């Protein structure tokens, strides 16, 4: 029964029998047979099959969260038994924003697996906010100020947003003296009707509302904004974890370093997990490892401080 549940959930999440078969290194017929056995056991058809797409039936949609819950409970039970033996085992599912995941989380995951070789990590990166219960996610990394929820959040590192520009841009346009000068410079921002919380917002300026900055380039990709700033298109307002390497390398220069965000908008890097899973050994070990890997203050802040001090 467990094998058929695993096959059903995998196919439902992937939307394809062949994709699951390829990932598991088995024949498509093997995955199909497991799902058919489950359908026979439940006496219900779980998928609508056609040559173009595979979708869940009403019964499949109703059964999917229950199947996911059963598999999550089984995983927790295995983790609990492994903890009694003294060595953490099993799979840890982690999600993170794409840029942060690539730049900072992946190196921490690699060192975590080196320390705990009996564990496995599934890392999913993307900027979509994922429902942890539906996707069977153990830990989600989320940045900034969090909304109220029933999830358990552990702050791992502060998030500080900096104003930056390239040395070439500043040589052409001149240095800024005060935050209000941003209104006279091209600013590179997000491609949306409203700035996200905290962007272009500074303590004691404009009644702590976002400045109405303008510029020649907008994007919903922060990496693209950073590249545009390095190329000299204007000024960006990005998180220190994103721009620290370029500041240390001299490709970007911090502008108005004393322009701080309001305290109410100062967020953190958080590790989020479900209340029912917060006691598992692997989650505790992973969160603890992230804290040690990032450090206090986090290594990207230490690197920038060192470059300022010439060390």
PDB file of C-alpha atoms in Angstrom, residues 11-302:
ATOM      1  CA  UNK A  11       2.551  11.405 -10.293  1.00  0.00           C
ATOM      2  CA  UNK A  12       0.060  13.955  -8.928  1.00  0.00           C
ATOM      3  CA  UNK A  13       2.856  16.404  -8.093  1.00  0.00           C
ATOM      4  CA  UNK A  14       4.779  15.857 -11.331  1.00  0.00           C
ATOM      5  CA  UNK A  15       1.696  15.673 -13.569  1.00  0.00           C
ATOM      6  CA  UNK A  16       3.272  12.846 -15.557  1.00  0.00           C
ATOM      7  CA  UNK A  17       3.782   9.082 -15.289  1.00  0.00           C
ATOM      8  CA  UNK A  18       6.853   9.173 -17.532  1.00  0.00           C
ATOM      9  CA  UNK A  19       8.527  11.967 -15.540  1.00  0.00           C
ATOM     10  CA  UNK A  20       8.182   9.965 -12.319  1.00  0.00           C
ATOM     11  CA  UNK A  21       9.394   6.773 -13.975  1.00  0.00           C
ATOM     12  CA  UNK A  22      12.471   8.561 -15.331  1.00  0.00           C
ATOM     13  CA  UNK A  23      13.243  10.099 -11.932  1.00  0.00           C
ATOM     14  CA  UNK A  24      12.980   6.699 -10.224  1.00  0.00           C
ATOM     15  CA  UNK A  25      14.779   4.804 -12.968  1.00  0.00           C
ATOM     16  CA  UNK A  26      11.929   2.371 -13.644  1.00  0.00           C
ATOM     17  CA  UNK A  27       9.613   1.605 -16.541  1.00  0.00           C
ATOM     18  CA  UNK A  28       6.501   3.751 -17.041  1.00  0.00           C
ATOM     19  CA  UNK A  29       4.411   0.590 -16.836  1.00  0.00           C
ATOM     20  CA  UNK A  30       5.718   0.001 -13.306  1.00  0.00           C
ATOM     21  CA  UNK A  31       4.452   3.392 -12.083  1.00  0.00           C
ATOM     22  CA  UNK A  32       1.179   2.961 -13.968  1.00  0.00           C
ATOM     23  CA  UNK A  33       0.619  -0.447 -12.382  1.00  0.00           C
ATOM     24  CA  UNK A  34       1.162   0.904  -8.858  1.00  0.00           C
ATOM     25  CA  UNK A  35      -1.403   3.649  -9.399  1.00  0.00           C
ATOM     26  CA  UNK A  36      -3.871   1.184 -10.905  1.00  0.00           C
ATOM     27  CA  UNK A  37      -3.452  -1.076  -7.852  1.00  0.00           C
ATOM     28  CA  UNK A  38      -4.258   1.872  -5.605  1.00  0.00           C
ATOM     29  CA  UNK A  39      -7.310   2.769  -7.695  1.00  0.00           C
ATOM     30  CA  UNK A  40      -8.499  -0.838  -7.420  1.00  0.00           C
ATOM     31  CA  UNK A  41      -7.964  -0.798  -3.650  1.00  0.00           C
ATOM     32  CA  UNK A  42      -9.901   2.477  -3.291  1.00  0.00           C
ATOM     33  CA  UNK A  43     -12.469   1.522  -5.944  1.00  0.00           C
ATOM     34  CA  UNK A  44     -12.111   4.980  -7.419  1.00  0.00           C
ATOM     35  CA  UNK A  45     -10.415   6.462 -10.480  1.00  0.00           C
ATOM     36  CA  UNK A  46      -7.759   8.985  -9.383  1.00  0.00           C
ATOM     37  CA  UNK A  47      -6.580  10.421 -12.720  1.00  0.00           C
ATOM     38  CA  UNK A  48      -8.176  11.626 -15.933  1.00  0.00           C
ATOM     39  CA  UNK A  49      -5.830  10.326 -18.627  1.00  0.00           C
ATOM     40  CA  UNK A  50      -5.623  11.741 -22.142  1.00  0.00           C
ATOM     41  CA  UNK A  51      -2.951  12.025 -24.822  1.00  0.00           C
ATOM     42  CA  UNK A  52      -2.438  15.709 -24.005  1.00  0.00           C
ATOM     43  CA  UNK A  53      -2.582  15.991 -20.227  1.00  0.00           C
ATOM     44  CA  UNK A  54      -2.981  14.170 -16.956  1.00  0.00           C
ATOM     45  CA  UNK A  55      -5.303  15.637 -14.320  1.00  0.00           C
ATOM     46  CA  UNK A  56      -6.723  14.507 -11.014  1.00  0.00           C
ATOM     47  CA  UNK A  57     -10.335  13.406 -10.825  1.00  0.00           C
ATOM     48  CA  UNK A  58     -12.526  14.777  -8.051  1.00  0.00           C
ATOM     49  CA  UNK A  59     -11.711  11.638  -6.058  1.00  0.00           C
ATOM     50  CA  UNK A  60      -8.012  12.154  -6.739  1.00  0.00           C
ATOM     51  CA  UNK A  61      -8.127  15.761  -5.580  1.00  0.00           C
ATOM     52  CA  UNK A  62      -9.896  14.722  -2.398  1.00  0.00           C
ATOM     53  CA  UNK A  63      -7.500  11.858  -1.718  1.00  0.00           C
ATOM     54  CA  UNK A  64      -4.205  13.659  -2.510  1.00  0.00           C
ATOM     55  CA  UNK A  65      -3.839  15.704   0.733  1.00  0.00           C
ATOM     56  CA  UNK A  66      -4.691  12.605   2.776  1.00  0.00           C
ATOM     57  CA  UNK A  67      -2.069  10.572   0.947  1.00  0.00           C
ATOM     58  CA  UNK A  68       0.490  13.340   1.430  1.00  0.00           C
ATOM     59  CA  UNK A  69      -0.343  13.441   5.133  1.00  0.00           C
ATOM     60  CA  UNK A  70       0.086   9.666   5.478  1.00  0.00           C
ATOM     61  CA  UNK A  71       3.500   9.788   3.803  1.00  0.00           C
ATOM     62  CA  UNK A  72       4.558  12.730   5.980  1.00  0.00           C
ATOM     63  CA  UNK A  73       3.531  10.817   9.105  1.00  0.00           C
ATOM     64  CA  UNK A  74       5.511   7.787   7.937  1.00  0.00           C
ATOM     65  CA  UNK A  75       8.566   9.970   7.304  1.00  0.00           C
ATOM     66  CA  UNK A  76       8.283  11.465  10.792  1.00  0.00           C
ATOM     67  CA  UNK A  77       7.978   8.025  12.310  1.00  0.00           C
ATOM     68  CA  UNK A  78      11.137   6.903  10.520  1.00  0.00           C
ATOM     69  CA  UNK A  79      12.949  10.040  11.652  1.00  0.00           C
ATOM     70  CA  UNK A  80      11.904   9.397  15.243  1.00  0.00           C
ATOM     71  CA  UNK A  81      13.264   5.855  15.151  1.00  0.00           C
ATOM     72  CA  UNK A  82      16.485   7.058  13.545  1.00  0.00           C
ATOM     73  CA  UNK A  83      16.882   9.689  16.275  1.00  0.00           C
ATOM     74  CA  UNK A  84      16.693   6.926  18.895  1.00  0.00           C
ATOM     75  CA  UNK A  85      19.619   5.248  17.165  1.00  0.00           C
ATOM     76  CA  UNK A  86      21.631   8.448  17.440  1.00  0.00           C
ATOM     77  CA  UNK A  87      22.083   9.217  13.731  1.00  0.00           C
ATOM     78  CA  UNK A  88      19.592  11.326  11.734  1.00  0.00           C
ATOM     79  CA  UNK A  89      18.272   9.679   8.597  1.00  0.00           C
ATOM     80  CA  UNK A  90      15.679  10.305   5.928  1.00  0.00           C
ATOM     81  CA  UNK A  91      14.869  13.049   3.454  1.00  0.00           C
ATOM     82  CA  UNK A  92      14.667  16.748   4.334  1.00  0.00           C
ATOM     83  CA  UNK A  93      12.571  18.824   1.923  1.00  0.00           C
ATOM     84  CA  UNK A  94      13.591  22.499   1.772  1.00  0.00           C
ATOM     85  CA  UNK A  95      12.334  25.457  -0.273  1.00  0.00           C
ATOM     86  CA  UNK A  96      13.967  28.865  -0.689  1.00  0.00           C
ATOM     87  CA  UNK A  97      13.789  31.977  -2.886  1.00  0.00           C
ATOM     88  CA  UNK A  98      15.729  31.362  -6.096  1.00  0.00           C
ATOM     89  CA  UNK A  99      18.585  33.863  -5.696  1.00  0.00           C
ATOM     90  CA  UNK A 100      19.118  33.241  -1.989  1.00  0.00           C
ATOM     91  CA  UNK A 101      18.907  29.497  -2.564  1.00  0.00           C
ATOM     92  CA  UNK A 102      21.617  29.512  -5.191  1.00  0.00           C
ATOM     93  CA  UNK A 103      23.899  32.054  -3.542  1.00  0.00           C
ATOM     94  CA  UNK A 104      23.769  31.153   0.147  1.00  0.00           C
ATOM     95  CA  UNK A 105      21.593  28.151   0.935  1.00  0.00           C
ATOM     96  CA  UNK A 106      23.147  25.637  -1.460  1.00  0.00           C
ATOM     97  CA  UNK A 107      26.665  25.918   0.065  1.00  0.00           C
ATOM     98  CA  UNK A 108      25.116  25.446   3.518  1.00  0.00           C
ATOM     99  CA  UNK A 109      23.192  22.366   2.325  1.00  0.00           C
ATOM    100  CA  UNK A 110      26.382  20.866   0.893  1.00  0.00           C
ATOM    101  CA  UNK A 111      28.263  21.273   4.178  1.00  0.00           C
ATOM    102  CA  UNK A 112      25.211  19.954   6.067  1.00  0.00           C
ATOM    103  CA  UNK A 113      25.200  16.748   4.016  1.00  0.00           C
ATOM    104  CA  UNK A 114      28.936  16.349   4.546  1.00  0.00           C
ATOM    105  CA  UNK A 115      28.315  16.474   8.288  1.00  0.00           C
ATOM    106  CA  UNK A 116      25.289  14.131   8.212  1.00  0.00           C
ATOM    107  CA  UNK A 117      25.896  11.623   5.378  1.00  0.00           C
ATOM    108  CA  UNK A 118      22.843   9.505   6.265  1.00  0.00           C
ATOM    109  CA  UNK A 119      20.486  12.390   5.449  1.00  0.00           C
ATOM    110  CA  UNK A 120      19.221  13.452   2.022  1.00  0.00           C
ATOM    111  CA  UNK A 121      18.053  16.958   1.073  1.00  0.00           C
ATOM    112  CA  UNK A 122      15.555  17.918  -1.623  1.00  0.00           C
ATOM    113  CA  UNK A 123      16.094  21.630  -2.324  1.00  0.00           C
ATOM    114  CA  UNK A 124      13.430  23.462  -4.339  1.00  0.00           C
ATOM    115  CA  UNK A 125      14.231  27.057  -5.312  1.00  0.00           C
ATOM    116  CA  UNK A 126      11.714  29.557  -6.636  1.00  0.00           C
ATOM    117  CA  UNK A 127       9.968  32.757  -5.638  1.00  0.00           C
ATOM    118  CA  UNK A 128       6.501  31.231  -5.284  1.00  0.00           C
ATOM    119  CA  UNK A 129       5.182  31.029  -1.692  1.00  0.00           C
ATOM    120  CA  UNK A 130       4.548  27.315  -1.175  1.00  0.00           C
ATOM    121  CA  UNK A 131       1.957  25.780   1.128  1.00  0.00           C
ATOM    122  CA  UNK A 132       4.132  23.611   3.383  1.00  0.00           C
ATOM    123  CA  UNK A 133       1.374  21.150   4.248  1.00  0.00           C
ATOM    124  CA  UNK A 134       0.290  20.528   0.662  1.00  0.00           C
ATOM    125  CA  UNK A 135       3.816  20.041  -0.702  1.00  0.00           C
ATOM    126  CA  UNK A 136       5.185  18.076   2.282  1.00  0.00           C
ATOM    127  CA  UNK A 137       7.924  20.652   2.862  1.00  0.00           C
ATOM    128  CA  UNK A 138       9.959  20.366   6.057  1.00  0.00           C
ATOM    129  CA  UNK A 139      11.663  23.780   6.012  1.00  0.00           C
ATOM    130  CA  UNK A 140      10.974  26.930   3.981  1.00  0.00           C
ATOM    131  CA  UNK A 141      13.425  29.816   3.886  1.00  0.00           C
ATOM    132  CA  UNK A 142      11.566  33.128   3.728  1.00  0.00           C
ATOM    133  CA  UNK A 143      12.964  36.637   3.717  1.00  0.00           C
ATOM    134  CA  UNK A 144      11.792  39.919   5.160  1.00  0.00           C
ATOM    135  CA  UNK A 145       8.911  40.710   7.503  1.00  0.00           C
ATOM    136  CA  UNK A 146       6.582  37.734   7.881  1.00  0.00           C
ATOM    137  CA  UNK A 147       2.788  37.898   8.042  1.00  0.00           C
ATOM    138  CA  UNK A 148       1.050  36.360  11.046  1.00  0.00           C
ATOM    139  CA  UNK A 149       0.519  32.604  10.678  1.00  0.00           C
ATOM    140  CA  UNK A 150       0.434  29.349  12.616  1.00  0.00           C
ATOM    141  CA  UNK A 151       3.838  28.335  11.234  1.00  0.00           C
ATOM    142  CA  UNK A 152       6.924  28.194  13.453  1.00  0.00           C
ATOM    143  CA  UNK A 153       9.529  30.775  12.367  1.00  0.00           C
ATOM    144  CA  UNK A 154      13.157  30.918  13.465  1.00  0.00           C
ATOM    145  CA  UNK A 155      15.154  34.057  12.592  1.00  0.00           C
ATOM    146  CA  UNK A 156      18.565  33.030  11.250  1.00  0.00           C
ATOM    147  CA  UNK A 157      20.063  36.304  10.003  1.00  0.00           C
ATOM    148  CA  UNK A 158      18.990  39.939   9.584  1.00  0.00           C
ATOM    149  CA  UNK A 159      17.976  41.289   6.172  1.00  0.00           C
ATOM    150  CA  UNK A 160      19.393  44.741   5.483  1.00  0.00           C
ATOM    151  CA  UNK A 161      18.557  46.592   2.273  1.00  0.00           C
ATOM    152  CA  UNK A 162      21.273  48.824   0.774  1.00  0.00           C
ATOM    153  CA  UNK A 163      21.401  51.584  -1.824  1.00  0.00           C
ATOM    154  CA  UNK A 164      24.081  50.744  -4.411  1.00  0.00           C
ATOM    155  CA  UNK A 165      25.444  51.985  -7.719  1.00  0.00           C
ATOM    156  CA  UNK A 166      28.469  51.288  -9.885  1.00  0.00           C
ATOM    157  CA  UNK A 167      31.632  53.398  -9.530  1.00  0.00           C
ATOM    158  CA  UNK A 168      31.261  54.479 -13.173  1.00  0.00           C
ATOM    159  CA  UNK A 169      27.710  55.702 -12.584  1.00  0.00           C
ATOM    160  CA  UNK A 170      28.726  57.705  -9.510  1.00  0.00           C
ATOM    161  CA  UNK A 171      31.685  59.206 -11.392  1.00  0.00           C
ATOM    162  CA  UNK A 172      29.275  60.447 -14.081  1.00  0.00           C
ATOM    163  CA  UNK A 173      26.310  61.459 -11.949  1.00  0.00           C
ATOM    164  CA  UNK A 174      28.016  62.597  -8.765  1.00  0.00           C
ATOM    165  CA  UNK A 175      27.609  61.474  -5.163  1.00  0.00           C
ATOM    166  CA  UNK A 176      24.301  61.760  -3.342  1.00  0.00           C
ATOM    167  CA  UNK A 177      24.147  63.915  -0.216  1.00  0.00           C
ATOM    168  CA  UNK A 178      20.736  62.935   1.162  1.00  0.00           C
ATOM    169  CA  UNK A 179      17.961  60.415   0.581  1.00  0.00           C
ATOM    170  CA  UNK A 180      15.792  62.983  -1.232  1.00  0.00           C
ATOM    171  CA  UNK A 181      18.471  63.144  -3.956  1.00  0.00           C
ATOM    172  CA  UNK A 182      17.247  59.738  -5.144  1.00  0.00           C
ATOM    173  CA  UNK A 183      14.358  61.537  -6.851  1.00  0.00           C
ATOM    174  CA  UNK A 184      16.892  63.193  -9.176  1.00  0.00           C
ATOM    175  CA  UNK A 185      18.657  59.943 -10.142  1.00  0.00           C
ATOM    176  CA  UNK A 186      17.570  56.961 -12.262  1.00  0.00           C
ATOM    177  CA  UNK A 187      16.533  54.183  -9.875  1.00  0.00           C
ATOM    178  CA  UNK A 188      16.177  50.546 -10.889  1.00  0.00           C
ATOM    179  CA  UNK A 189      13.127  48.944  -9.334  1.00  0.00           C
ATOM    180  CA  UNK A 190      10.606  46.141  -9.554  1.00  0.00           C
ATOM    181  CA  UNK A 191       8.247  45.741 -12.497  1.00  0.00           C
ATOM    182  CA  UNK A 192       4.983  46.031 -10.591  1.00  0.00           C
ATOM    183  CA  UNK A 193       2.434  48.695  -9.795  1.00  0.00           C
ATOM    184  CA  UNK A 194       3.663  48.988  -6.217  1.00  0.00           C
ATOM    185  CA  UNK A 195       7.057  48.461  -4.642  1.00  0.00           C
ATOM    186  CA  UNK A 196       7.346  45.449  -2.330  1.00  0.00           C
ATOM    187  CA  UNK A 197       7.390  46.188   1.388  1.00  0.00           C
ATOM    188  CA  UNK A 198      10.526  48.089   2.394  1.00  0.00           C
ATOM    189  CA  UNK A 199      11.764  49.115  -1.061  1.00  0.00           C
ATOM    190  CA  UNK A 200      12.739  52.792  -1.316  1.00  0.00           C
ATOM    191  CA  UNK A 201      11.461  53.387   2.219  1.00  0.00           C
ATOM    192  CA  UNK A 202      13.695  55.081   4.797  1.00  0.00           C
ATOM    193  CA  UNK A 203      13.445  56.009   8.461  1.00  0.00           C
ATOM    194  CA  UNK A 204      12.422  59.637   8.953  1.00  0.00           C
ATOM    195  CA  UNK A 205      11.941  60.314   5.227  1.00  0.00           C
ATOM    196  CA  UNK A 206       8.654  60.985   3.389  1.00  0.00           C
ATOM    197  CA  UNK A 207       6.619  59.977   6.460  1.00  0.00           C
ATOM    198  CA  UNK A 208       8.262  56.561   6.046  1.00  0.00           C
ATOM    199  CA  UNK A 209       6.367  55.899   2.829  1.00  0.00           C
ATOM    200  CA  UNK A 210       8.114  54.634  -0.328  1.00  0.00           C
ATOM    201  CA  UNK A 211       9.719  57.343  -2.443  1.00  0.00           C
ATOM    202  CA  UNK A 212       8.270  57.766  -5.936  1.00  0.00           C
ATOM    203  CA  UNK A 213      11.545  56.975  -7.693  1.00  0.00           C
ATOM    204  CA  UNK A 214      11.807  56.541 -11.450  1.00  0.00           C
ATOM    205  CA  UNK A 215      14.307  54.954 -13.787  1.00  0.00           C
ATOM    206  CA  UNK A 216      14.934  53.384 -17.199  1.00  0.00           C
ATOM    207  CA  UNK A 217      14.776  49.738 -16.128  1.00  0.00           C
ATOM    208  CA  UNK A 218      12.379  47.643 -14.077  1.00  0.00           C
ATOM    209  CA  UNK A 219      12.331  43.891 -13.505  1.00  0.00           C
ATOM    210  CA  UNK A 220      10.764  41.306 -11.221  1.00  0.00           C
ATOM    211  CA  UNK A 221      14.190  39.586 -11.108  1.00  0.00           C
ATOM    212  CA  UNK A 222      16.486  41.091  -8.465  1.00  0.00           C
ATOM    213  CA  UNK A 223      19.491  39.522 -10.156  1.00  0.00           C
ATOM    214  CA  UNK A 224      18.655  41.442 -13.325  1.00  0.00           C
ATOM    215  CA  UNK A 225      18.395  44.691 -11.345  1.00  0.00           C
ATOM    216  CA  UNK A 226      21.808  44.033  -9.831  1.00  0.00           C
ATOM    217  CA  UNK A 227      23.339  43.423 -13.271  1.00  0.00           C
ATOM    218  CA  UNK A 228      21.810  46.652 -14.556  1.00  0.00           C
ATOM    219  CA  UNK A 229      23.291  48.575 -11.634  1.00  0.00           C
ATOM    220  CA  UNK A 230      26.740  47.059 -12.247  1.00  0.00           C
ATOM    221  CA  UNK A 231      26.415  48.152 -15.891  1.00  0.00           C
ATOM    222  CA  UNK A 232      25.880  51.736 -14.711  1.00  0.00           C
ATOM    223  CA  UNK A 233      22.166  52.221 -15.455  1.00  0.00           C
ATOM    224  CA  UNK A 234      21.342  53.704 -12.049  1.00  0.00           C
ATOM    225  CA  UNK A 235      20.831  53.048  -8.346  1.00  0.00           C
ATOM    226  CA  UNK A 236      19.339  49.909  -6.772  1.00  0.00           C
ATOM    227  CA  UNK A 237      17.890  49.169  -3.342  1.00  0.00           C
ATOM    228  CA  UNK A 238      18.748  45.518  -2.732  1.00  0.00           C
ATOM    229  CA  UNK A 239      19.404  43.166   0.175  1.00  0.00           C
ATOM    230  CA  UNK A 240      22.960  43.034   1.500  1.00  0.00           C
ATOM    231  CA  UNK A 241      23.101  39.249   1.044  1.00  0.00           C
ATOM    232  CA  UNK A 242      22.575  39.787  -2.691  1.00  0.00           C
ATOM    233  CA  UNK A 243      25.046  42.628  -3.349  1.00  0.00           C
ATOM    234  CA  UNK A 244      27.794  41.910  -0.789  1.00  0.00           C
ATOM    235  CA  UNK A 245      30.106  40.061  -3.226  1.00  0.00           C
ATOM    236  CA  UNK A 246      29.883  42.877  -5.769  1.00  0.00           C
ATOM    237  CA  UNK A 247      30.519  45.524  -3.122  1.00  0.00           C
ATOM    238  CA  UNK A 248      33.588  43.644  -1.852  1.00  0.00           C
ATOM    239  CA  UNK A 249      34.809  43.214  -5.452  1.00  0.00           C
ATOM    240  CA  UNK A 250      34.295  46.925  -6.176  1.00  0.00           C
ATOM    241  CA  UNK A 251      31.682  46.400  -8.881  1.00  0.00           C
ATOM    242  CA  UNK A 252      29.137  48.243  -6.724  1.00  0.00           C
ATOM    243  CA  UNK A 253      29.498  51.008  -4.154  1.00  0.00           C
ATOM    244  CA  UNK A 254      27.170  51.558  -1.223  1.00  0.00           C
ATOM    245  CA  UNK A 255      25.350  54.890  -1.526  1.00  0.00           C
ATOM    246  CA  UNK A 256      24.110  56.808   1.529  1.00  0.00           C
ATOM    247  CA  UNK A 257      25.207  54.045   3.960  1.00  0.00           C
ATOM    248  CA  UNK A 258      23.387  55.681   6.860  1.00  0.00           C
ATOM    249  CA  UNK A 259      19.989  55.601   5.100  1.00  0.00           C
ATOM    250  CA  UNK A 260      18.260  52.897   7.145  1.00  0.00           C
ATOM    251  CA  UNK A 261      14.858  51.306   6.730  1.00  0.00           C
ATOM    252  CA  UNK A 262      12.215  51.907   9.403  1.00  0.00           C
ATOM    253  CA  UNK A 263      12.491  49.394  12.252  1.00  0.00           C
ATOM    254  CA  UNK A 264       9.014  48.010  11.460  1.00  0.00           C
ATOM    255  CA  UNK A 265      10.218  47.030   7.971  1.00  0.00           C
ATOM    256  CA  UNK A 266      13.513  45.462   9.017  1.00  0.00           C
ATOM    257  CA  UNK A 267      13.125  41.742   8.400  1.00  0.00           C
ATOM    258  CA  UNK A 268      15.176  38.579   8.699  1.00  0.00           C
ATOM    259  CA  UNK A 269      16.111  35.379   6.953  1.00  0.00           C
ATOM    260  CA  UNK A 270      13.653  32.931   8.529  1.00  0.00           C
ATOM    261  CA  UNK A 271      13.470  29.152   8.619  1.00  0.00           C
ATOM    262  CA  UNK A 272       9.765  28.232   8.619  1.00  0.00           C
ATOM    263  CA  UNK A 273       8.306  24.850   9.491  1.00  0.00           C
ATOM    264  CA  UNK A 274       5.009  23.283  10.453  1.00  0.00           C
ATOM    265  CA  UNK A 275       4.219  23.108  14.188  1.00  0.00           C
ATOM    266  CA  UNK A 276       3.739  19.337  13.973  1.00  0.00           C
ATOM    267  CA  UNK A 277       7.188  18.870  12.452  1.00  0.00           C
ATOM    268  CA  UNK A 278       9.185  21.290  14.578  1.00  0.00           C
ATOM    269  CA  UNK A 279      10.365  18.566  16.941  1.00  0.00           C
ATOM    270  CA  UNK A 280      11.991  16.365  14.311  1.00  0.00           C
ATOM    271  CA  UNK A 281      15.714  15.885  14.711  1.00  0.00           C
ATOM    272  CA  UNK A 282      16.571  16.660  11.093  1.00  0.00           C
ATOM    273  CA  UNK A 283      14.754  20.027  11.137  1.00  0.00           C
ATOM    274  CA  UNK A 284      16.470  21.099  14.354  1.00  0.00           C
ATOM    275  CA  UNK A 285      19.862  20.028  13.027  1.00  0.00           C
ATOM    276  CA  UNK A 286      19.336  21.870   9.735  1.00  0.00           C
ATOM    277  CA  UNK A 287      18.242  25.149  11.348  1.00  0.00           C
ATOM    278  CA  UNK A 288      21.147  24.965  13.791  1.00  0.00           C
ATOM    279  CA  UNK A 289      23.547  24.314  10.916  1.00  0.00           C
ATOM    280  CA  UNK A 290      22.247  27.333   8.990  1.00  0.00           C
ATOM    281  CA  UNK A 291      22.825  29.582  11.990  1.00  0.00           C
ATOM    282  CA  UNK A 292      26.407  28.354  12.317  1.00  0.00           C
ATOM    283  CA  UNK A 293      27.049  28.559   8.574  1.00  0.00           C
ATOM    284  CA  UNK A 294      25.783  32.128   8.253  1.00  0.00           C
ATOM    285  CA  UNK A 295      27.233  33.325  11.562  1.00  0.00           C
ATOM    286  CA  UNK A 296      26.461  36.384  13.685  1.00  0.00           C
ATOM    287  CA  UNK A 297      26.629  38.821  12.003  1.00  0.00           C
ATOM    288  CA  UNK A 298      26.217  36.812   8.778  1.00  0.00           C
ATOM    289  CA  UNK A 299      29.330  36.300   6.685  1.00  0.00           C
ATOM    290  CA  UNK A 300      28.155  38.615   3.893  1.00  0.00           C
ATOM    291  CA  UNK A 301      27.927  41.515   6.371  1.00  0.00           C
ATOM    292  CA  UNK A 302      31.365  40.649   7.805  1.00  0.00           C
TER     293      UNK A 302
END
